PDB file of C-alpha atoms in Angstrom:
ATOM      1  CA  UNK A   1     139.835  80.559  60.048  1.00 69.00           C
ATOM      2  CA  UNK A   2     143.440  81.528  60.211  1.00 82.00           C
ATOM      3  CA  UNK A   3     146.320  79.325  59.962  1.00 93.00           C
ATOM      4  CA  UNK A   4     149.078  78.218  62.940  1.00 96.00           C
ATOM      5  CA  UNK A   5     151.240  81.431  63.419  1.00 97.00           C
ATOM      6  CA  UNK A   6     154.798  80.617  64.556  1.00 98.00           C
ATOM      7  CA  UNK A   7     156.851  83.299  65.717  1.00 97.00           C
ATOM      8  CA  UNK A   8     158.840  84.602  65.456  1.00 97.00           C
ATOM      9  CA  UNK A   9     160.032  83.501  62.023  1.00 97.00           C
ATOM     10  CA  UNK A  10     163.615  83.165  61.620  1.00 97.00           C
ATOM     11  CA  UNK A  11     166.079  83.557  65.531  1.00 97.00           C
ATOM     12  CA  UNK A  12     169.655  83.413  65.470  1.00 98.00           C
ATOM     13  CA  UNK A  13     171.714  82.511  68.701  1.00 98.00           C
ATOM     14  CA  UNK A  14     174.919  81.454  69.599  1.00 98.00           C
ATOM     15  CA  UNK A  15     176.052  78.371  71.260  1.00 98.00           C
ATOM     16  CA  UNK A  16     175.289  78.270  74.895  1.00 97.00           C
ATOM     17  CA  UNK A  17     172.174  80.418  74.734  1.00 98.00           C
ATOM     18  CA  UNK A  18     168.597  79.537  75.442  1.00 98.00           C
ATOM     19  CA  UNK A  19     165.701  80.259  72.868  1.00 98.00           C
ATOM     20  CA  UNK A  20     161.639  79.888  73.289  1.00 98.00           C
ATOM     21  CA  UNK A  21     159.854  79.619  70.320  1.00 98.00           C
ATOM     22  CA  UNK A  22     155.665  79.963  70.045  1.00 98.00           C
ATOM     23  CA  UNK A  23     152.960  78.719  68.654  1.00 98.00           C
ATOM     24  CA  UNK A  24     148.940  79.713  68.164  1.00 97.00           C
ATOM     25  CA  UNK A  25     147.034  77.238  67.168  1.00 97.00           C
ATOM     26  CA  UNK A  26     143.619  77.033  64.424  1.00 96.00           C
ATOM     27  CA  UNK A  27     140.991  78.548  66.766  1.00 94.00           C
ATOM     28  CA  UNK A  28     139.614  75.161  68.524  1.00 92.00           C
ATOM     29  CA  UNK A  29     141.941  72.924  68.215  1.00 93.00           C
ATOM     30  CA  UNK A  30     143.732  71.939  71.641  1.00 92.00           C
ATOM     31  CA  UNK A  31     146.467  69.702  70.209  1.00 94.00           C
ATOM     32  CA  UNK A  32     149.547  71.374  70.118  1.00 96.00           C
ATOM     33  CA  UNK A  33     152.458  69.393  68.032  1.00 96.00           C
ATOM     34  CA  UNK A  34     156.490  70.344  67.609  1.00 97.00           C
ATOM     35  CA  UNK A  35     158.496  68.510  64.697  1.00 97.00           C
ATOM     36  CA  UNK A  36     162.248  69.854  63.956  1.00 98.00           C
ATOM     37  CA  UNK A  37     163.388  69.621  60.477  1.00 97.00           C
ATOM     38  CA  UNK A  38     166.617  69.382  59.319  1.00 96.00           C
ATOM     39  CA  UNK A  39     168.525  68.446  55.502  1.00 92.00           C
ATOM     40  CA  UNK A  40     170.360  65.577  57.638  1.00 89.00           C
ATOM     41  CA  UNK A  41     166.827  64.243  59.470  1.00 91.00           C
ATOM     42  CA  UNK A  42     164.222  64.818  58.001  1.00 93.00           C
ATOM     43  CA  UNK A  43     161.305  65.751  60.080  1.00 96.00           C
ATOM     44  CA  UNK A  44     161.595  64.545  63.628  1.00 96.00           C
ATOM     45  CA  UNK A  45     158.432  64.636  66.036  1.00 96.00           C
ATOM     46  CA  UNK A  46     159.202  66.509  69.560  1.00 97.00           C
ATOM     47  CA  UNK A  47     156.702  66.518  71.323  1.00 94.00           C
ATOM     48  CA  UNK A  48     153.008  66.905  71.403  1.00 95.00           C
ATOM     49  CA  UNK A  49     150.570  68.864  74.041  1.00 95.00           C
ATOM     50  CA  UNK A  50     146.925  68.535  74.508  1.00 94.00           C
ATOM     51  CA  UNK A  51     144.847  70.443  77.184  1.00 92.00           C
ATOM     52  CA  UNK A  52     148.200  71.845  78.845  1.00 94.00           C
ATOM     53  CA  UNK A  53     149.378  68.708  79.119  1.00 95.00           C
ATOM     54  CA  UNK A  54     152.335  66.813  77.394  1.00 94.00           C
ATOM     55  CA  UNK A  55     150.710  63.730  75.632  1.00 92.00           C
ATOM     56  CA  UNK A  56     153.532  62.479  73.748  1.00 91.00           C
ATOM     57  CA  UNK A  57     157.485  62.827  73.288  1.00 93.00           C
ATOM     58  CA  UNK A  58     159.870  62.358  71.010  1.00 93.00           C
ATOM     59  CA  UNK A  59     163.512  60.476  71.140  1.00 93.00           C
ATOM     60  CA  UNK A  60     165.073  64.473  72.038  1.00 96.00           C
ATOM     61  CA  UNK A  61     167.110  65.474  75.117  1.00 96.00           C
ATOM     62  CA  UNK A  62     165.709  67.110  77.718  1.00 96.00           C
ATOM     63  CA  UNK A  63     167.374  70.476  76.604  1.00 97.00           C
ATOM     64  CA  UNK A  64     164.173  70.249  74.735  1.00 98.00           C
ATOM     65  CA  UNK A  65     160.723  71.379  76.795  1.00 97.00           C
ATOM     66  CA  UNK A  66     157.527  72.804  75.893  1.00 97.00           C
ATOM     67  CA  UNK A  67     154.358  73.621  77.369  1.00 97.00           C
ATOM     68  CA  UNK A  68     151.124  74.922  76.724  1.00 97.00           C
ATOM     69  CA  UNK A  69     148.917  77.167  78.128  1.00 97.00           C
ATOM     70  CA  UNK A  70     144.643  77.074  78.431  1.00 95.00           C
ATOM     71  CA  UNK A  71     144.259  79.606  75.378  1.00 94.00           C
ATOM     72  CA  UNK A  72     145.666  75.656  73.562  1.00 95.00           C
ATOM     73  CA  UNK A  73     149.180  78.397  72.548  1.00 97.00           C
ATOM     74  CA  UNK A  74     152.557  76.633  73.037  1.00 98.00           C
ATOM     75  CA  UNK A  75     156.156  77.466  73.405  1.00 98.00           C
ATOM     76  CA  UNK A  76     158.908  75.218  73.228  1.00 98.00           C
ATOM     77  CA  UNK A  77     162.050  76.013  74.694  1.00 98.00           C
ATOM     78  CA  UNK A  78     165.507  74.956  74.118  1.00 98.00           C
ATOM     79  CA  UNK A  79     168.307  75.580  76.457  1.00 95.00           C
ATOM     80  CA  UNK A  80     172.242  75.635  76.007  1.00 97.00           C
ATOM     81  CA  UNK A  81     171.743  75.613  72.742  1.00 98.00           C
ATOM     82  CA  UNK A  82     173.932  73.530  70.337  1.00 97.00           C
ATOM     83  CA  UNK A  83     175.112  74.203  66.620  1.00 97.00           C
ATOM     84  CA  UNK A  84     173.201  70.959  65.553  1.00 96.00           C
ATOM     85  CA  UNK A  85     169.810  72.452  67.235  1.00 98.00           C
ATOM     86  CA  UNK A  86     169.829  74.544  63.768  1.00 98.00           C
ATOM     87  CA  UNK A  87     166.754  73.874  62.080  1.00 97.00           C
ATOM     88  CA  UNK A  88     163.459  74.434  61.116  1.00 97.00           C
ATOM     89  CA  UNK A  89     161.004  74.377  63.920  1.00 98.00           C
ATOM     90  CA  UNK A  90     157.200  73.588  63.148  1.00 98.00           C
ATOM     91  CA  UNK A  91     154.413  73.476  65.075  1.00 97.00           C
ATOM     92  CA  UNK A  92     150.955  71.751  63.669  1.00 96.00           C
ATOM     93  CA  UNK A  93     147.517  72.224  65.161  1.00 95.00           C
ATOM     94  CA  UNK A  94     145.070  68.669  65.158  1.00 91.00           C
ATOM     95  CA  UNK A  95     141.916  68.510  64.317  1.00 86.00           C
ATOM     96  CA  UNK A  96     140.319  65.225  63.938  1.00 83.00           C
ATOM     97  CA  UNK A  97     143.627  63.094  63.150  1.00 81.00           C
ATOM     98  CA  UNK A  98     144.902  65.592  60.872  1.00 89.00           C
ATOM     99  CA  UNK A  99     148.185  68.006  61.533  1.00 92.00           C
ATOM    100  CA  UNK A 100     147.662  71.426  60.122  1.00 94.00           C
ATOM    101  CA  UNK A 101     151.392  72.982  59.916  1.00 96.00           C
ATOM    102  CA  UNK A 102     152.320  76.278  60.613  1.00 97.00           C
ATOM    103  CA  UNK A 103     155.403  78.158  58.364  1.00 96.00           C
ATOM    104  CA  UNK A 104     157.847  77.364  60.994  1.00 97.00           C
ATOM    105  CA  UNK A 105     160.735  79.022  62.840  1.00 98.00           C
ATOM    106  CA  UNK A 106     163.922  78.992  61.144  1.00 97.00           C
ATOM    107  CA  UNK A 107     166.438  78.868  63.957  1.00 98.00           C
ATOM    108  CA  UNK A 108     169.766  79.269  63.136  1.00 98.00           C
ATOM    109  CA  UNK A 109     172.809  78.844  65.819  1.00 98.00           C
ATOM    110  CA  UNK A 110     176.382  80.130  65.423  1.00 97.00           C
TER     111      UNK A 110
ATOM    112  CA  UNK B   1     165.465  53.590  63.395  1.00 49.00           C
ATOM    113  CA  UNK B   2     163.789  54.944  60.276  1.00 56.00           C
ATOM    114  CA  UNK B   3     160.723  53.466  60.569  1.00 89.00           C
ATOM    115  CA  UNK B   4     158.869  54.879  56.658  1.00 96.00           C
ATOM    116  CA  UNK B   5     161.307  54.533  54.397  1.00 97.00           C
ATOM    117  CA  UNK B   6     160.476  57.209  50.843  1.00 97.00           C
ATOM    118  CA  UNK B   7     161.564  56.570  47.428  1.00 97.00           C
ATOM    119  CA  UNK B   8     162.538  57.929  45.147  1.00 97.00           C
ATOM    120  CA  UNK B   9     164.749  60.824  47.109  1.00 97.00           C
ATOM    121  CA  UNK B  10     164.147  63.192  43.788  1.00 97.00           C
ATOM    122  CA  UNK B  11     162.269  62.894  40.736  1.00 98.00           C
ATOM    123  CA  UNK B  12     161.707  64.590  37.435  1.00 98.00           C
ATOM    124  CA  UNK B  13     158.527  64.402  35.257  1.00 98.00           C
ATOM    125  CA  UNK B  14     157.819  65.417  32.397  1.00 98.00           C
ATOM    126  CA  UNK B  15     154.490  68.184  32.295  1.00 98.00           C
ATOM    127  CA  UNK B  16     151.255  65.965  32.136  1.00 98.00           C
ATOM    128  CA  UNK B  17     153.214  62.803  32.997  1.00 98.00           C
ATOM    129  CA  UNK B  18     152.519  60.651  36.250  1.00 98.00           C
ATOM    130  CA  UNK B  19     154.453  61.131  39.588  1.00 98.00           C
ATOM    131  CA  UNK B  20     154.895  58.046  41.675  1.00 98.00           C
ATOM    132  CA  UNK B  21     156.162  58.236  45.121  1.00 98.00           C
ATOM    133  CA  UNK B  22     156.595  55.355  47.410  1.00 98.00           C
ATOM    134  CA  UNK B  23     156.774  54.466  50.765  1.00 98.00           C
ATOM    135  CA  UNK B  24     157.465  51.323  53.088  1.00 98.00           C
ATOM    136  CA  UNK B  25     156.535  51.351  56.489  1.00 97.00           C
ATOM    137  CA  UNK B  26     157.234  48.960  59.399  1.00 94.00           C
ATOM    138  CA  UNK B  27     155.182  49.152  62.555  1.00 91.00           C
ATOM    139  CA  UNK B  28     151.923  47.622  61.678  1.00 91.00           C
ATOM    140  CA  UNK B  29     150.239  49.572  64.952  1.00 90.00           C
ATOM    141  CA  UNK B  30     150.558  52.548  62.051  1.00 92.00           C
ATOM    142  CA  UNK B  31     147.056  53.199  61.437  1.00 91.00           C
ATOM    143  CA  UNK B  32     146.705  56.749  59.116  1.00 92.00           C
ATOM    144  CA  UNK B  33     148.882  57.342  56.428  1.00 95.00           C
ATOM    145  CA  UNK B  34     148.574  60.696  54.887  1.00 95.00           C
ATOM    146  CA  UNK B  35     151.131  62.619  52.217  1.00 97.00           C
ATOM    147  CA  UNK B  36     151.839  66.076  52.658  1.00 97.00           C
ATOM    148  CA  UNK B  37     153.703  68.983  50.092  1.00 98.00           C
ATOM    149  CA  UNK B  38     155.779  71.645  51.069  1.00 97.00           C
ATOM    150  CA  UNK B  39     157.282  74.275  48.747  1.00 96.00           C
ATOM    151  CA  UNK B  40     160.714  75.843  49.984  1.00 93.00           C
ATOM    152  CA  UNK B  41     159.875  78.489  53.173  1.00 89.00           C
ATOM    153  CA  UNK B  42     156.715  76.952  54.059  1.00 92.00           C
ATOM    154  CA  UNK B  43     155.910  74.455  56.858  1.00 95.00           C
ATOM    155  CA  UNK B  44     153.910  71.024  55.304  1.00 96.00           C
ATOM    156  CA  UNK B  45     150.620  71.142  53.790  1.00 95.00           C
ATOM    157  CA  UNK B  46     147.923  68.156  54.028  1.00 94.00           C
ATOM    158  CA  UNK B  47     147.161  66.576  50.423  1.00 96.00           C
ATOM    159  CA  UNK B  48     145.560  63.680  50.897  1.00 96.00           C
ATOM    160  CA  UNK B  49     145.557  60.817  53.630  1.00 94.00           C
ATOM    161  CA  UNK B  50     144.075  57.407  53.868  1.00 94.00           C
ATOM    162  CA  UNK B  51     143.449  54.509  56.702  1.00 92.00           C
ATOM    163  CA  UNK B  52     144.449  50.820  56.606  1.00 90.00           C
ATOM    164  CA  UNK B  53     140.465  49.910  55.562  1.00 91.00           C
ATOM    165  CA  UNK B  54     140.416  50.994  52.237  1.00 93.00           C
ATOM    166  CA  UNK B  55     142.922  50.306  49.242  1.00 95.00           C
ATOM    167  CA  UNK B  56     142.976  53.983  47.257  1.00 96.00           C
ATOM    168  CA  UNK B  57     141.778  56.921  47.812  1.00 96.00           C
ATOM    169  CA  UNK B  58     141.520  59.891  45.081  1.00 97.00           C
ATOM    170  CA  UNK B  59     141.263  63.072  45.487  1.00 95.00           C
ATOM    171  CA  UNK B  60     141.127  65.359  42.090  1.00 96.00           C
ATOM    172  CA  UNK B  61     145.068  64.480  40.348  1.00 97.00           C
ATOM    173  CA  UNK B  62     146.206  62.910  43.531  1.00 97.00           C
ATOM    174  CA  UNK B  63     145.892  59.102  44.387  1.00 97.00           C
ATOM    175  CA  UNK B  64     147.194  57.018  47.164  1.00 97.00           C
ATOM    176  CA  UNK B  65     147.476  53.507  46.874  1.00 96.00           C
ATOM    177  CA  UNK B  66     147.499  50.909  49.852  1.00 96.00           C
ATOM    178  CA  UNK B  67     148.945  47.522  50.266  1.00 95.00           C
ATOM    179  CA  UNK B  68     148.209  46.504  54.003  1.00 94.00           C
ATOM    180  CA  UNK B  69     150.174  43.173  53.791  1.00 94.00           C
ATOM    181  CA  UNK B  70     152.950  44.521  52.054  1.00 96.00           C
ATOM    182  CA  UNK B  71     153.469  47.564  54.299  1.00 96.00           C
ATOM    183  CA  UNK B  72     153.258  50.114  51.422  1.00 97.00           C
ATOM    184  CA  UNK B  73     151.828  52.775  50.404  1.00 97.00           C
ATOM    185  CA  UNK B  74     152.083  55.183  47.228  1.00 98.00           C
ATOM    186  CA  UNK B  75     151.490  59.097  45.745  1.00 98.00           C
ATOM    187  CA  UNK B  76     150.118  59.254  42.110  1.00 98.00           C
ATOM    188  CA  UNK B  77     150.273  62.469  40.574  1.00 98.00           C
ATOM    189  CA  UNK B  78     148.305  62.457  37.585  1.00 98.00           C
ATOM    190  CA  UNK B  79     148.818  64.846  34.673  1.00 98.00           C
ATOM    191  CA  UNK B  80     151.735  66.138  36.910  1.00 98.00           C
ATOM    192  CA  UNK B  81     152.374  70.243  36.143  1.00 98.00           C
ATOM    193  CA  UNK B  82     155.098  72.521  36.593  1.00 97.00           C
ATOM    194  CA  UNK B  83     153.442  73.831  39.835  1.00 97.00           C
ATOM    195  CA  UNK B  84     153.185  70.649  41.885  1.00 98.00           C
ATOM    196  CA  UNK B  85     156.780  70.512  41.720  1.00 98.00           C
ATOM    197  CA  UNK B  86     158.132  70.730  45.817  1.00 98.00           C
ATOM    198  CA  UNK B  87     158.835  68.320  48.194  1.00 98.00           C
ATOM    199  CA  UNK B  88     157.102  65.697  49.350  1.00 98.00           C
ATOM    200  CA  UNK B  89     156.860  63.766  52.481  1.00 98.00           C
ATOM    201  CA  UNK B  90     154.859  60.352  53.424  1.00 98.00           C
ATOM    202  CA  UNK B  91     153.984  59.930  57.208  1.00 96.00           C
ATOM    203  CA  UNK B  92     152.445  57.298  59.020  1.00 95.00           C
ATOM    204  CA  UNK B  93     151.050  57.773  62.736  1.00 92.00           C
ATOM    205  CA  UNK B  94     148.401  56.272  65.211  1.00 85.00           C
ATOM    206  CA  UNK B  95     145.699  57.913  66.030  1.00 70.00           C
ATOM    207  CA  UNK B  96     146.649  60.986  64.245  1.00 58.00           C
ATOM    208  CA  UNK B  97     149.318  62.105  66.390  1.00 77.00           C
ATOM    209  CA  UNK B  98     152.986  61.507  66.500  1.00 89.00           C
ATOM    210  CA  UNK B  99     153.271  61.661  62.695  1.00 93.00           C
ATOM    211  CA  UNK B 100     156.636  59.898  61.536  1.00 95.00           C
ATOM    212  CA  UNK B 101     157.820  60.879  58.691  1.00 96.00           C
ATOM    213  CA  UNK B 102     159.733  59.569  55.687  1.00 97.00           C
ATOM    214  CA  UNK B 103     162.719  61.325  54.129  1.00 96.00           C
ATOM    215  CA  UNK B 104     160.954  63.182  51.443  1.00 97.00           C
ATOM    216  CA  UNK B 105     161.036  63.531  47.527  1.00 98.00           C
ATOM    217  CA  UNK B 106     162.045  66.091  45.986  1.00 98.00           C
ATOM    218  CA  UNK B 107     159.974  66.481  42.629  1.00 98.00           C
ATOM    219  CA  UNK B 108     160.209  68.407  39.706  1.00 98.00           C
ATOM    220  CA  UNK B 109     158.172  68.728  36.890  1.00 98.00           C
ATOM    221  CA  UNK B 110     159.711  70.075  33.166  1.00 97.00           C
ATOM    222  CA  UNK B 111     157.127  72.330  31.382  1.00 94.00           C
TER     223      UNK B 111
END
């Protein structure tokens, strides 16, 4: 089976702007999960999405939104963005308790 | 509120030496525990995980340890080797989901 596929890889933005970032889950599995990572926090959980609907959310302002559609894909979308929203955005498929991670989006905002 | 808290924050090892990694957690609702590598440009990988139930769980070099009424749990890296060196990261969740995650070690192992 193939991996999570995040795309696209690396974005850069500038302050202000909005960005949507995707996600395609391992073929049949319907949880969708978003964690940021950054050298200051760590990995922080965002949210989480299971049959198009949000199951879960993390402690992250609501400039932060996601969604997902029947084909179990996600976005998440991050408006007026801010230079601390730099980071490394991953997305992880679950299967039976366990998070398979994609390679992330490295978003970087100037 | 950091809720697993990962020691050490970087480690070095000597090739074939043991890598210990340890990690305190604090909600006791926390139910799966697993530990997870990631090299630099890659998103985390799944090593090994393990439930409140049992006490250690191996799987080939790798070993976690569990100590329910302490609130810890540990990474053994037997015969450690130049190519396990990355980062890793303990997490603790329930039911799977939500996975929070401690800061991460950064581990290197000397050939």
């Amino acid at each position: 089976k193939a991996g999570v596929t995040q795309t696209p890889r690396y974005l850069i933005k500038t302050r202000g702007q909005q960005v949507t970032l995707s996600c395609s889950p391992i073929s049949g599995h319907r949880s969708v999960s978003w964690y940021q990572q950054t050298p200051g926090q760590g990995l922080q959980f965002l949210f989480e999405y299971f049959s198009e609907t949000q199951r879960n959310k993390g402690n992250f302002p609501g400039r932060f939104s996601g969604r997902q559609f029947s084909n179990s894909r996600s976005e998440m979308n991050v408006s007026t963005l801010e230079l601390g929203d730099s980071a490394l955005y991953l997305c992880a498929s679950t299967h039976t308790d366990t998070q398979y991670f994609g390679p992330g989006t490295r978003l970087t905002v100037l | 509120q950091q809720q697993v808290k990962q020691s050490p924050q970087s480690l070095i090892v000597q090739k074939g030496g043991i890598s210990i990694i340890n990690c305190a957690y604090e909600n006791t609702a926390f139910d799966y525990f697993p530990w997870y590598q990631q090299f630099p440009g890659k998103g985390p990988a799944l090593l090994i995980a393990i439930r409140p139930d049992v006490s250690e769980k191996k799987e080939g070099r790798f070993t976690i340890s569990f100590n329910k009424s302490a609130k810890q749990f540990s990474l053994h890296i037997m015969d450690s080797q130049p190519g396990d060196s990355a980062t890793y990261f303990c997490a603790a969740a329930t039911w799977g989901n939500m996975l929070t995650f401690g800061g991460g070690t950064r581990l290197m192992v000397k050939p």
